[in-house]
Amino acid sequence: MPTATFLPGYRKAVVPSGTTILDAARAAGLPMNVVCGGQGKCGKCLVFIKDGTVSFDTEDCRRFFSNNEIASGACLACRATIVGDVRVEVPAESLIQEQKILVEIPGMKEVPLKPAVWKYEVHLTPPSLDDTTPDLARLLEGIEGQEGPPPNRIYAPLEVLRYLPQVLRRSGWHVTGTVALVPGGYRLLNVDEGDTTGRLYGAAVDLGTTTVVAYIRSLTDGRVLATASNYNRQISCGEDILSRVNFARKSGLSRLQQLAAESINESLKSASDAGGIDLEEIFEVVIAGNTVMTHLLLGIDPSYMIAEPYIPVVRRMLSTAAGRIGIAAHRNAGVYTFPAVSNFIGGDIIADILASGMADRDEVSLMVDIGTNFEAVLGNRDWMLSCAGAAGPALEGGEVLFGMRANPGAIERVRVDAGTLTPSYSTINGIRPRGICGSGLIDLIAELIRACVIDRTGQINLEIDNPRIRRGPYHPEFVVAWKKETSIGKDIVITENDIRNLIMSKAAIHGACMTLLDAAGLTPRDIGRIYFSGAFGNYLNKENAITIGLIPEVPLERVENIGNGAIAGANIALVNRERRKALDGIALRITYIELNTEPSFMDRYTSSCFLPHTDLALFPHVQ
Ligand code: FES
């Protein structure tokens, strides 16, 4: 079989002839950028063939690469197949870049510690001819009277019964039993020798499309012992949800299930190492993920979500044993996944709602979670409306000339001096700028409005006599950083076209919020609180978000970032069984509004395609 050698690290993979370079790179452990999931549509998997034999159609490459690049061996890793031994150079930009992962929960809500798992230390009287009580009954009698579930409702599975007699006798009849609340009753998960009551742990996990975050907590006192994060390894099979579902459809479901479990395990392993915890002592794992991620983790086919009539297999909270889906915890540990409302309002949004507390209050709140897609939920303890849509990639740096994700070197904060028009900015990791990420783009537009560089349609005023304002090769542009300041050897600019794309993205979100308000017969004045969830919201300047009309105008003190709401909600459901039990009820209370079929959405969207809006009465405090 041919050997593929990848430069510059000289990683190798021996693969059958006919394997794509992308699959060979995966086999060699290289995290390639595959935005389109390997369909030849994004051009992000650029590699250079240094020597060897490969087969590909140069027409596939012409859409993305210049003749010079093709002459230097450029091709798409997903389209080129290996014929013989080959050496391939992988440029840094074709690999997934290190990204800022939001692990923190600002002002994490403390909820009463009421876990759904208990440990019982028991000293038992050994059996005798006068006392022939069977081992299990003896153990359950020992538990009798301790705080927790009634012993007569505890079910003991066969596998525990198989080792129980040895453990009881080896320990001299001094053991610790672990019991969990499971659907339909209580289950004996494990029996240890001696006293292990001080070591009872649980894990809360945010299984995102891009990243995974895990918290390990003591379930005896609620302390957070360690946190960890990493990429979702499924990225190698496609960057977005649709690519993953398509990969699953082409016999890739078990691979995606395995990758989801491995991704979670990577975080659990790092956190358990940091916290000095044995993974075998984790007895509960609560996972919040969107509807597709939850299906994939459980090995449930998500294909029908992308075909008419677009339905998931299941929406309710599910539980299974860690050992059944390959999660690195005690094999009998209960794994719980959050319920969903629809294909688009998944368990991560239910976790946001739980974390915000909006489902417990009378006042009306609006929750917005922004990424390439956005989700919005409006309501209170009695009712909730939700919707979701595509914000377009602009807020994550796509379709913006120098836009980029929140990776090192991204400009994340910007001020512009209204007199000199000189920007001051900060970058992620404080290194020389490479581009601008979403929070920086929102700052920039708000500052350019204040400095009167752009008008309400986003047009750049070329009449202003300043070297930063100029006609670019395609569109008017504003120079944010001169070439000598950057690490890419070019001026970093924002163009009028970029601003147009950003306006369309923000208009989709604002239009959706207004559609929800309309449906509820409310106005922005009725909103008691707006919550931003997710990484994007966390780094967002609230005032600038209102200035550009991303969200309805409310007093700034009513806008709150809840950070990673998915992990915050998973934490709450981990430590408090009553809150966990309420989740299905919350999901059932939420009505989903399909924006594509909601006639008022398009009007709302169009009205929002201005800075901040066509109707300035909606933004009375924006100048
Ligand atoms: Fe998109 Fe190859 S073109 S992954």
XYZ file of C-alpha atoms and ligand atoms in Angstrom:
627
model
C 0.000 0.000 0.000
C 1.279 3.540 -0.719
C 2.704 5.756 2.026
C 1.587 9.380 2.304
C 4.104 11.620 4.081
C 2.854 14.992 5.272
C 5.203 17.959 5.574
C 6.375 19.863 7.486
C 5.932 17.440 10.421
C 6.708 14.234 8.432
C 3.596 12.467 9.705
C 2.913 9.327 7.717
C -0.035 7.128 6.848
C -0.006 3.899 4.893
C -3.277 3.751 2.982
C -4.841 1.765 0.136
C -4.396 3.153 -3.341
C -7.420 5.340 -4.200
C -7.620 6.928 -0.725
C -8.108 10.690 -0.800
C -5.318 12.834 0.584
C -7.861 14.143 3.085
C -8.540 10.653 4.443
C -4.835 9.914 4.517
C -4.253 13.148 6.458
C -6.972 12.102 8.908
C -5.290 8.717 9.266
C -2.025 10.543 10.009
C -3.813 12.549 12.726
C -3.762 15.918 10.971
C -6.775 18.135 11.828
C -7.550 19.435 8.332
C -9.862 22.354 7.696
C -12.864 20.866 5.891
C -15.494 23.559 5.928
C -17.644 21.795 3.265
C -17.067 18.320 4.683
C -14.876 17.204 1.803
C -17.251 18.022 -1.040
C -14.820 20.130 -3.047
C -16.864 23.278 -2.451
C -14.897 25.399 0.020
C -11.256 25.279 -1.115
C -10.067 25.204 2.503
C -8.267 21.851 2.240
C -5.442 23.177 0.037
C -2.313 20.999 -0.063
C 0.756 20.982 -2.319
C 1.955 17.738 -3.878
C 5.752 17.806 -3.540
C 6.393 14.479 -5.258
C 4.682 11.189 -5.940
C 1.593 10.156 -7.841
C -1.890 11.406 -7.212
C -4.952 11.654 -9.359
C -7.250 14.692 -9.489
C -9.113 16.896 -11.917
C -7.389 20.275 -12.265
C -10.798 21.809 -13.058
C -11.761 21.196 -9.399
C -8.802 23.373 -8.388
C -9.248 26.233 -10.832
C -12.153 27.667 -8.870
C -9.894 28.225 -5.895
C -6.259 28.427 -6.945
C -4.237 30.469 -9.418
C -2.360 28.874 -12.320
C 0.897 29.517 -10.457
C -0.393 27.681 -7.402
C -1.598 24.754 -9.509
C 1.797 24.658 -11.239
C 3.374 24.426 -7.734
C 1.313 21.321 -6.972
C -1.770 22.902 -5.349
C -4.807 20.653 -5.144
C -7.813 19.947 -2.952
C -7.008 17.225 -0.425
C -10.605 16.031 -0.556
C -10.589 15.589 -4.352
C -7.129 14.128 -4.961
C -6.593 10.376 -4.602
C -3.325 8.631 -3.869
C -1.940 6.332 -6.568
C 1.574 5.658 -5.224
C 3.888 6.932 -2.466
C 3.437 10.672 -2.119
C 4.866 13.627 -0.192
C 2.356 16.356 0.572
C 2.921 19.786 2.077
C 0.058 21.028 4.262
C 0.046 24.830 4.708
C -0.788 26.076 8.222
C -4.037 27.688 7.030
C -5.320 24.282 5.881
C -5.197 23.028 9.465
C -7.741 23.858 12.115
C -6.439 26.840 14.051
C -6.296 27.090 17.800
C -9.480 28.871 18.881
C -10.507 30.693 22.034
C -12.875 28.250 23.767
C -15.301 29.703 26.249
C -15.045 27.646 29.411
C -15.971 30.207 32.066
C -19.421 30.731 33.487
C -19.635 34.343 34.690
C -21.475 34.472 38.024
C -22.283 30.766 37.979
C -25.602 30.296 39.716
C -25.370 28.269 42.873
C -28.222 25.823 43.120
C -28.875 23.548 46.084
C -26.777 20.388 45.934
C -29.256 17.588 45.307
C -27.492 15.110 43.052
C -29.241 12.090 41.605
C -26.600 9.705 42.941
C -25.798 8.575 46.478
C -23.069 6.591 48.182
C -23.746 4.473 51.260
C -21.048 3.161 53.550
C -22.229 0.022 55.371
C -20.726 -2.306 57.972
C -22.663 -5.549 57.623
C -22.966 -8.463 59.973
C -21.526 -11.521 58.209
C -24.026 -14.275 57.431
C -24.231 -17.354 59.642
C -26.352 -20.477 59.987
C -28.654 -18.383 62.155
C -28.759 -15.505 59.655
C -29.024 -16.690 56.077
C -30.128 -13.419 54.513
C -28.841 -13.310 50.906
C -26.022 -10.909 50.065
C -28.113 -8.356 48.182
C -30.852 -8.230 50.812
C -28.152 -7.878 53.498
C -26.626 -4.943 51.620
C -29.993 -3.224 51.143
C -30.879 -3.750 54.797
C -27.597 -2.031 55.655
C -28.628 0.954 53.587
C -32.022 1.141 55.322
C -32.397 4.297 57.353
C -29.702 6.294 55.549
C -30.600 9.435 53.625
C -31.580 8.636 50.043
C -33.926 6.340 48.187
C -35.854 3.581 49.982
C -33.903 0.308 49.622
C -36.953 -1.629 48.436
C -36.990 0.530 45.299
C -33.342 -0.090 44.423
C -32.810 -2.372 41.460
C -29.560 -4.347 41.281
C -28.392 -5.249 37.776
C -26.966 -8.657 37.012
C -23.413 -7.468 36.512
C -23.261 -6.009 40.041
C -24.745 -9.217 41.497
C -22.000 -11.179 39.760
C -19.183 -9.502 41.711
C -21.107 -8.608 44.881
C -20.314 -11.800 46.911
C -16.552 -11.468 46.380
C -16.495 -7.755 47.248
C -18.492 -8.294 50.447
C -16.252 -11.085 51.688
C -12.942 -9.539 50.599
C -13.833 -6.307 52.377
C -14.794 -8.031 55.654
C -18.392 -6.863 55.045
C -17.445 -3.192 54.976
C -18.471 -1.733 51.594
C -19.795 1.364 49.877
C -22.759 1.063 47.531
C -23.444 3.654 44.822
C -27.081 4.162 43.881
C -28.530 6.460 41.223
C -31.951 7.783 40.399
C -32.789 6.446 36.940
C -35.965 6.610 34.862
C -38.457 4.378 36.638
C -36.651 4.017 39.970
C -33.198 3.606 41.506
C -30.274 1.483 40.393
C -27.317 0.017 42.242
C -24.411 1.157 40.070
C -21.468 -0.200 41.962
C -20.216 -1.722 45.209
C -16.695 -0.839 46.427
C -14.650 -2.318 49.248
C -14.332 -0.062 52.324
C -15.411 3.540 52.628
C -15.344 5.541 49.366
C -18.128 7.957 50.273
C -15.780 10.935 50.010
C -15.157 10.187 46.332
C -18.325 10.754 44.340
C -17.960 12.791 41.157
C -20.005 13.927 38.218
C -19.256 15.616 34.917
C -21.102 18.367 33.076
C -20.342 18.560 29.354
C -21.078 21.040 26.598
C -20.870 19.048 23.349
C -20.628 21.805 20.747
C -20.330 21.430 17.000
C -16.835 22.921 17.180
C -15.693 22.580 20.770
C -16.243 20.477 23.862
C -16.085 21.774 27.428
C -16.191 19.600 30.542
C -16.505 20.386 34.250
C -15.809 17.733 36.882
C -17.556 18.341 40.194
C -17.659 16.704 43.552
C -21.189 15.471 44.170
C -20.561 15.379 47.907
C -20.000 19.128 48.308
C -20.635 20.568 44.821
C -17.114 21.957 44.304
C -15.846 22.391 40.751
C -12.647 20.322 40.786
C -11.401 20.866 37.255
C -12.435 22.086 33.819
C -11.075 21.281 30.371
C -11.876 21.922 26.742
C -10.854 20.748 23.305
C -12.079 20.566 19.745
C -14.855 18.310 18.653
C -12.956 15.684 16.666
C -15.895 15.376 14.290
C -14.549 18.550 12.620
C -12.368 16.265 10.526
C -15.615 14.970 8.961
C -17.090 18.406 8.239
C -17.119 21.744 9.965
C -20.834 22.443 10.116
C -23.906 20.499 11.125
C -25.085 19.836 7.588
C -21.724 18.357 6.573
C -21.824 16.065 9.617
C -25.342 14.863 8.836
C -24.268 14.196 5.246
C -21.221 12.312 6.518
C -23.490 10.240 8.781
C -25.767 9.448 5.840
C -22.832 8.038 3.882
C -22.289 5.240 6.419
C -20.346 7.550 8.735
C -22.711 7.424 11.728
C -20.667 5.045 13.846
C -17.493 7.024 13.084
C -19.172 10.255 14.200
C -20.518 8.546 17.333
C -17.041 7.353 18.180
C -15.513 10.788 17.502
C -18.119 12.497 19.713
C -17.320 10.118 22.573
C -13.567 10.522 22.026
C -13.930 14.307 22.070
C -15.788 14.197 25.372
C -13.277 11.719 26.766
C -10.373 13.991 25.851
C -11.873 16.749 28.010
C -12.815 14.352 30.802
C -9.307 12.904 30.836
C -7.648 16.338 30.967
C -10.004 17.512 33.708
C -9.656 14.323 35.746
C -5.848 14.489 35.489
C -5.920 18.124 36.599
C -8.272 17.333 39.475
C -6.462 14.140 40.522
C -9.626 12.112 40.004
C -10.063 8.565 38.810
C -12.485 8.539 35.864
C -13.988 5.341 37.303
C -15.322 7.448 40.175
C -17.468 9.619 37.887
C -21.004 8.283 38.281
C -23.048 10.901 36.429
C -22.440 12.701 33.143
C -24.858 15.401 31.967
C -24.420 16.539 28.383
C -25.894 19.589 26.647
C -25.610 19.629 22.878
C -27.623 20.708 19.879
C -30.101 18.237 18.403
C -27.728 16.829 15.787
C -24.810 16.490 18.218
C -27.049 14.649 20.679
C -28.238 12.240 17.994
C -24.690 11.589 16.826
C -23.351 11.015 20.342
C -26.048 8.443 20.960
C -25.534 6.832 17.558
C -29.038 7.832 16.408
C -29.403 8.542 12.696
C -29.912 12.318 12.179
C -30.604 11.993 8.415
C -34.323 12.664 8.657
C -33.703 16.095 10.109
C -32.536 17.342 6.722
C -35.245 15.693 4.610
C -38.900 16.633 4.437
C -40.724 16.818 6.826
C -37.516 17.559 8.805
C -38.001 15.726 12.077
C -35.585 14.417 14.673
C -35.862 10.861 15.985
C -36.312 12.039 19.544
C -36.706 15.302 21.482
C -36.984 14.223 25.105
C -34.190 13.851 27.661
C -32.445 10.514 27.213
C -30.279 8.475 29.512
C -27.961 5.571 28.973
C -24.961 3.979 30.652
C -21.526 5.483 29.943
C -20.171 2.089 28.906
C -22.792 1.745 26.175
C -21.625 4.820 24.252
C -17.928 4.754 25.109
C -17.844 7.599 27.631
C -14.816 7.509 29.940
C -16.525 7.283 33.322
C -17.675 4.372 35.466
C -19.221 1.989 32.915
C -22.572 2.091 34.747
C -22.533 5.890 35.190
C -25.727 7.476 33.928
C -25.254 9.699 30.871
C -28.070 12.230 30.440
C -28.630 14.339 27.347
C -30.718 17.515 27.374
C -34.079 17.490 25.587
C -34.731 19.541 22.448
C -37.619 21.586 21.067
C -36.905 21.121 17.369
C -34.085 20.393 14.965
C -32.809 23.910 15.563
C -33.646 24.574 19.211
C -31.622 21.822 20.826
C -30.422 20.808 24.248
C -27.793 23.557 24.280
C -30.552 26.194 24.154
C -32.567 24.438 26.876
C -29.353 24.575 28.924
C -29.072 28.324 28.187
C -32.629 28.776 29.446
C -31.887 26.805 32.595
C -28.709 28.793 33.214
C -30.433 32.151 32.772
C -33.334 31.264 35.057
C -35.760 32.873 32.575
C -38.160 29.915 32.863
C -38.534 30.591 36.614
C -39.527 34.258 36.469
C -42.610 36.322 35.702
C -40.723 39.023 33.800
C -40.260 38.495 30.080
C -36.724 37.722 28.964
C -35.115 37.392 25.569
C -32.271 34.920 25.109
C -30.040 35.167 22.044
C -27.352 32.673 21.118
C -25.295 33.796 18.126
C -23.009 31.879 15.801
C -23.229 31.151 12.067
C -26.734 30.186 13.096
C -28.626 31.997 15.807
C -31.332 30.933 18.200
C -33.680 33.248 20.079
C -36.131 32.478 22.878
C -38.629 34.946 24.351
C -40.818 34.310 27.371
C -41.170 33.662 31.057
C -42.305 30.955 33.472
C -45.674 30.545 31.716
C -44.856 30.638 28.016
C -41.931 30.725 25.637
C -41.543 31.298 21.903
C -38.435 30.382 19.986
C -36.974 30.653 16.525
C -33.695 29.981 14.792
C -32.092 30.953 11.543
C -28.947 31.485 9.569
C -27.110 34.649 10.519
C -24.688 34.022 7.697
C -20.992 33.644 8.326
C -20.175 37.384 8.574
C -20.352 37.584 12.370
C -17.876 34.705 12.551
C -15.571 36.390 10.093
C -16.792 34.686 6.893
C -17.715 36.779 3.829
C -15.638 39.598 5.289
C -12.370 40.299 3.483
C -10.210 40.257 6.611
C -12.728 38.498 8.823
C -11.579 35.535 10.880
C -12.702 33.398 13.769
C -11.743 34.252 17.319
C -8.245 32.823 16.905
C -4.924 34.331 18.034
C -4.193 37.537 16.129
C -7.867 38.430 15.624
C -8.717 42.059 16.401
C -11.385 41.627 19.079
C -11.884 45.186 20.359
C -11.705 48.448 18.426
C -12.095 52.149 19.187
C -11.837 54.809 16.497
C -10.792 58.367 17.364
C -13.592 60.519 15.990
C -11.170 63.338 15.095
C -8.164 61.596 13.545
C -10.002 58.351 12.659
C -7.065 56.423 14.150
C -8.209 53.044 15.459
C -6.897 51.581 18.686
C -7.435 47.860 18.975
C -6.575 44.761 20.918
C -5.999 41.289 19.517
C -6.508 37.811 20.899
C -3.284 36.763 22.640
C -1.932 40.293 22.095
C -0.031 39.401 18.917
C 0.160 41.418 15.690
C -3.196 41.428 13.913
C -4.081 38.835 11.253
C -7.721 39.813 10.779
C -10.884 40.858 12.634
C -13.277 38.556 14.497
C -16.997 39.103 15.162
C -16.757 41.212 18.322
C -14.136 43.425 16.637
C -16.346 43.836 13.571
C -19.305 44.981 15.666
C -17.106 47.457 17.549
C -15.722 48.717 14.288
C -19.106 49.368 12.670
C -20.421 51.103 15.803
C -17.302 53.289 15.966
C -17.464 54.130 12.259
C -21.093 55.217 12.719
C -20.109 57.452 15.659
C -17.200 58.914 13.698
C -19.597 59.547 10.741
C -17.383 57.461 8.439
C -20.388 55.357 7.406
C -24.037 56.300 7.055
C -27.140 54.347 8.076
C -26.935 52.181 4.968
C -23.316 51.315 5.715
C -21.909 53.437 2.898
C -18.396 54.802 3.464
C -18.141 58.564 3.064
C -15.364 58.951 0.497
C -15.565 62.753 0.840
C -13.699 62.542 4.145
C -10.092 63.522 3.595
C -8.189 60.872 5.517
C -5.690 58.275 4.211
C -7.610 55.511 5.988
C -10.614 56.102 3.732
C -9.948 55.062 0.177
C -11.259 53.286 -2.878
C -10.112 49.660 -2.709
C -9.724 47.326 -5.690
C -13.413 46.414 -5.567
C -15.149 48.592 -2.968
C -14.558 51.657 -0.822
C -12.687 50.648 2.336
C -11.442 51.836 5.712
C -7.938 50.854 6.849
C -8.028 49.388 10.344
C -4.346 48.435 10.559
C -1.509 49.404 8.240
C 0.597 46.669 6.683
C 3.566 47.449 8.966
C 1.437 46.739 12.068
C 0.066 43.399 10.869
C 1.500 39.904 10.691
C 0.138 39.193 7.220
C 2.116 41.734 5.212
C -1.048 43.565 4.084
C -3.231 46.427 5.271
C -6.217 45.091 7.189
C -9.316 46.879 5.923
C -13.074 46.712 6.211
C -14.856 47.241 2.920
C -18.298 48.582 2.154
C -19.187 45.082 0.951
C -18.093 43.603 4.308
C -20.293 46.122 6.101
C -23.207 45.170 3.852
C -22.758 41.484 4.736
C -22.565 42.319 8.425
C -25.734 44.409 8.198
C -27.565 41.458 6.632
C -26.373 39.167 9.424
C -27.399 41.522 12.199
C -30.725 42.204 10.448
C -31.565 38.486 10.479
C -31.068 38.398 14.258
C -32.897 41.636 14.994
C -35.705 40.679 12.598
C -36.085 37.340 14.401
C -36.245 39.041 17.831
C -38.908 41.448 16.577
C -40.881 38.557 15.039
C -40.975 36.839 18.435
C -42.057 40.079 20.136
C -44.792 40.572 17.510
C -46.034 37.025 17.972
C -46.305 37.629 21.716
C -47.988 41.040 21.211
C -45.080 42.782 22.978
C -42.588 45.557 22.209
C -38.925 45.983 23.238
C -40.138 48.011 26.244
C -41.703 44.840 27.660
C -38.372 42.990 27.766
C -37.140 42.745 31.344
C -33.804 41.214 30.429
C -31.794 40.214 27.372
C -29.332 37.360 27.735
C -26.468 36.679 25.374
C -25.215 33.161 25.447
C -22.257 31.576 23.720
C -18.742 32.648 22.908
C -19.816 35.404 20.553
C -22.086 37.077 23.095
C -19.461 36.829 25.783
C -16.959 39.042 23.993
C -19.555 41.399 22.577
C -19.710 45.060 23.620
C -23.385 45.427 24.620
C -23.619 49.124 23.813
C -22.152 48.580 20.350
C -24.514 45.663 19.724
C -27.433 48.041 20.322
C -25.797 50.877 18.362
C -25.683 48.778 15.198
C -29.164 47.344 15.847
C -28.171 43.736 16.473
C -30.683 43.389 19.316
C -33.698 45.463 20.400
C -32.809 48.537 22.428
C -33.278 48.130 26.170
C -31.407 49.883 29.008
C -27.849 48.492 29.048
C -28.163 47.231 32.610
C -30.821 44.810 31.380
C -28.395 43.085 29.009
C -26.432 40.227 30.488
C -23.819 37.853 29.084
C -24.209 34.414 30.562
C -21.084 33.079 28.872
C -21.212 29.433 27.954
C -24.868 28.837 28.871
C -24.706 25.230 27.670
C -22.062 24.249 30.207
C -23.723 26.402 32.891
C -27.045 24.611 32.337
C -25.352 21.195 32.282
C -23.756 22.031 35.650
C -27.115 22.905 37.160
C -28.711 19.701 35.870
C -25.757 17.714 37.207
C -25.909 18.922 40.784
C -29.666 19.306 41.175
C -31.947 16.413 40.227
C -35.099 18.530 40.560
C -33.844 21.034 37.977
C -32.919 18.137 35.715
C -36.361 16.657 36.083
C -37.912 19.975 35.012
C -36.090 20.037 31.663
C -38.581 18.044 29.629
C -41.309 20.365 30.966
C -39.366 23.469 29.865
C -38.827 22.025 26.389
C -42.517 21.182 26.051
C -43.520 24.750 27.014
C -41.567 26.271 24.142
C -43.383 26.958 20.872
C -41.146 26.989 17.827
C -41.809 29.584 15.124
C -40.492 28.688 11.686
C -39.140 31.965 10.286
C -39.163 30.733 6.682
C -42.926 30.441 6.757
C -43.604 33.453 8.987
C -44.676 36.260 6.632
C -43.796 39.115 9.012
C -40.169 37.980 9.331
C -39.134 39.199 5.879
C -40.605 42.662 6.584
C -38.871 42.752 9.941
C -35.616 41.675 8.341
C -35.811 44.303 5.611
C -36.570 47.050 8.130
C -33.525 45.972 10.117
C -31.158 46.286 7.141
C -30.111 49.750 8.305
C -27.902 51.032 11.092
C -29.541 50.636 13.527
C -32.995 50.374 11.829
C -35.382 52.141 9.478
C -37.596 52.986 12.449
C -35.415 55.088 14.743
C -38.217 55.172 17.319
C -37.135 51.617 18.155
C -33.673 52.945 19.084
C -34.432 56.199 20.903
C -31.016 56.447 22.544
C -28.846 55.626 19.534
C -27.488 58.823 17.970
Fe -13.951 21.745 1.130
Fe -11.984 20.128 0.305
S -12.973 21.710 -0.761
S -12.927 20.236 2.231
